[in-house]
Amino acid sequence: MNEPTILKGETCPICHQATLTLMETAYEIPFFGPCSLFSMDCENCKYHKADVEFEQTHDPTRYTLEVSSEEDLKIRIVKAASATIKIPHMITVESSEHSNGYITNVEGVLNRIRKQIAQARDDSEDPAAQKKAKTYLKKLDKVLWGQESLKLIIEDRTGNSAIISEKAEKKRI
């Protein structure tokens, strides 16, 4: 990883104030090649956008990983804004214009999903939806504690996402 390039005082696309910070950091991802992580953060309106971009082009890809141990939680994940994340029978997080790209690990992805489910539970007034969310949160907690397993799928039509592990199954889509 190189030192990030930072530009401060740029104009925010949302609030139009000169309070936007642009940051670009170059990474070398094993088995995947060089990439850059871009982010925009506004001090004024708190707008945030991030994405991952690779120097090389890749085929549309689906990665599948059976998360079955605490060690699996450490597996590196590169998720572009264009990627969809799926946990079968639980949740699908579709890409959209508001999606962000990031580099993290399996634990980081599961914690992000956990946060989304908890927010949906808290926002819902439907007792059945709240109960379902509570069940999903318990399942995620058990996976995060290494007590249960689940399947994690990342699909990316641009090929700019990856699960960096020999344990992950990779297929062209």
C-alpha positions in Angstrom: 0.0 0.0 0.0 1.3 3.4 -0.9 0.7 6.7 0.9 -2.7 8.1 -0.1 -3.1 11.1 -2.3 -5.4 13.6 -0.6 -7.1 16.7 -2.1 -9.0 18.9 0.3 -11.3 21.8 -0.3 -13.0 20.4 -3.4 -16.7 21.2 -4.2 -19.1 18.6 -2.9 -21.6 17.3 -5.5 -24.4 17.3 -2.9 -24.1 20.5 -0.8 -21.9 22.5 -3.3 -19.6 23.6 -0.5 -15.8 23.5 -0.8 -15.6 21.0 2.0 -15.0 17.8 0.1 -11.9 15.7 0.6 -10.8 13.3 -2.2 -8.5 10.5 -1.4 -6.9 7.8 -3.6 -4.8 5.0 -2.3 -2.9 2.4 -4.4 -2.9 -1.3 -3.4 -1.4 -4.5 -4.7 -3.9 -7.3 -4.2 -2.4 -10.8 -4.3 -3.6 -12.9 -7.3 -5.6 -9.9 -8.6 -3.1 -7.1 -9.3 -2.8 -3.4 -8.7 -5.9 -1.4 -7.8 -6.9 2.0 -6.3 -9.3 2.8 -3.6 -11.0 6.1 -4.2 -13.1 8.0 -1.6 -15.0 11.3 -1.3 -16.0 12.7 2.1 -17.7 16.0 2.8 -17.1 17.7 6.2 -20.3 19.8 5.7 -23.1 17.4 4.7 -21.3 14.1 5.6 -21.6 12.8 2.0 -19.4 9.7 1.5 -18.7 7.7 -1.6 -16.0 5.1 -2.2 -15.0 2.6 -4.8 -12.3 0.2 -5.9 -10.8 0.3 -9.4 -8.4 -2.2 -10.9 -5.8 -1.4 -13.6 -6.6 -4.7 -15.4 -10.0 -5.6 -16.7 -11.6 -8.7 -15.4 -14.5 -10.9 -16.5 -17.9 -10.8 -14.7 -17.4 -13.0 -11.8 -19.2 -14.8 -8.9 -17.2 -15.8 -5.8 -18.7 -18.2 -3.3 -17.2 -18.9 0.1 -18.4 -21.2 2.8 -17.6 -19.3 6.0 -17.1 -22.1 8.6 -14.4 -21.1 11.0 -13.0 -18.1 12.9 -10.0 -18.3 10.5 -12.3 -17.7 7.5 -13.3 -14.3 9.0 -9.8 -13.1 8.2 -10.1 -13.8 4.5 -9.6 -10.6 2.4 -12.6 -9.2 0.5 -12.4 -6.6 -2.3 -15.9 -5.3 -3.0 -16.5 -2.8 -5.8 -19.5 -0.5 -5.8 -20.8 -2.6 -8.7 -20.9 -5.8 -6.6 -23.9 -7.6 -5.2 -23.5 -9.5 -1.9 -25.7 -12.4 -1.1 -26.1 -14.6 2.0 -28.6 -17.2 0.7 -31.9 -17.4 2.7 -31.0 -14.2 4.5 -30.1 -11.1 2.5 -29.1 -9.7 -0.9 -27.4 -6.4 -0.9 -27.8 -5.1 -4.5 -25.4 -2.6 -6.1 -26.8 0.8 -6.7 -25.7 4.3 -7.4 -25.4 4.7 -3.6 -23.2 1.6 -3.2 -19.6 1.9 -2.0 -16.6 -0.1 -2.8 -14.2 -1.2 0.0 -11.4 -3.5 0.9 -12.0 -5.5 4.1 -12.2 -9.1 5.3 -15.1 -11.5 5.8 -15.7 -10.3 9.3 -16.0 -6.7 8.0 -18.6 -7.7 5.4 -20.6 -9.6 8.0 -20.5 -6.7 10.4 -21.7 -4.3 7.7 -24.6 -6.7 6.9 -25.4 -7.1 10.6 -25.6 -3.3 10.9 -28.0 -3.1 8.0 -30.3 -5.9 9.4 -30.3 -4.3 12.8 -31.2 -0.9 11.3 -34.1 -2.6 9.3 -35.3 -4.3 12.5 -35.2 -1.0 14.4 -37.0 0.9 11.6 -39.7 -1.8 11.2 -43.1 -1.7 12.9 -44.0 -5.2 11.7 -43.5 -7.7 14.6 -42.9 -10.6 12.1 -40.2 -8.6 10.3 -38.6 -7.7 13.6 -38.6 -11.4 14.7 -37.0 -12.5 11.3 -34.3 -9.8 11.7 -33.6 -11.0 15.2 -33.2 -14.5 14.0 -30.7 -13.3 11.3 -28.8 -11.3 13.8 -28.4 -14.4 16.1 -27.2 -16.4 13.1 -24.6 -13.8 12.1 -23.4 -13.5 15.7 -22.9 -17.3 15.9 -20.9 -17.2 12.6 -18.8 -14.3 13.9 -18.1 -16.4 17.1 -17.1 -19.4 14.9 -20.1 -21.5 16.1 -22.0 -21.7 12.8 -21.3 -21.5 9.1 -22.9 -19.7 6.2 -22.4 -19.2 2.5 -21.2 -15.7 1.3 -21.6 -14.9 -2.4 -20.2 -11.8 -4.2 -21.2 -11.2 -7.8 -19.7 -8.4 -9.9 -20.5 -7.8 -13.5 -17.4 -5.7 -13.8 -15.1 -8.3 -12.3 -13.7 -5.7 -9.9 -14.5 -7.7 -6.7 -12.9 -10.7 -5.2 -12.7 -13.1 -2.3 -8.9 -13.6 -1.9 -8.7 -17.2 -0.8 -8.0 -20.6 -2.3 -11.1 -21.7 -0.3 -13.4 -19.4 -2.4 -15.0 -20.8 -5.6 -14.7 -18.5 -8.6 -17.0 -18.7 -11.6 -17.4 -16.5 -14.6 -21.0 -15.2 -14.9 
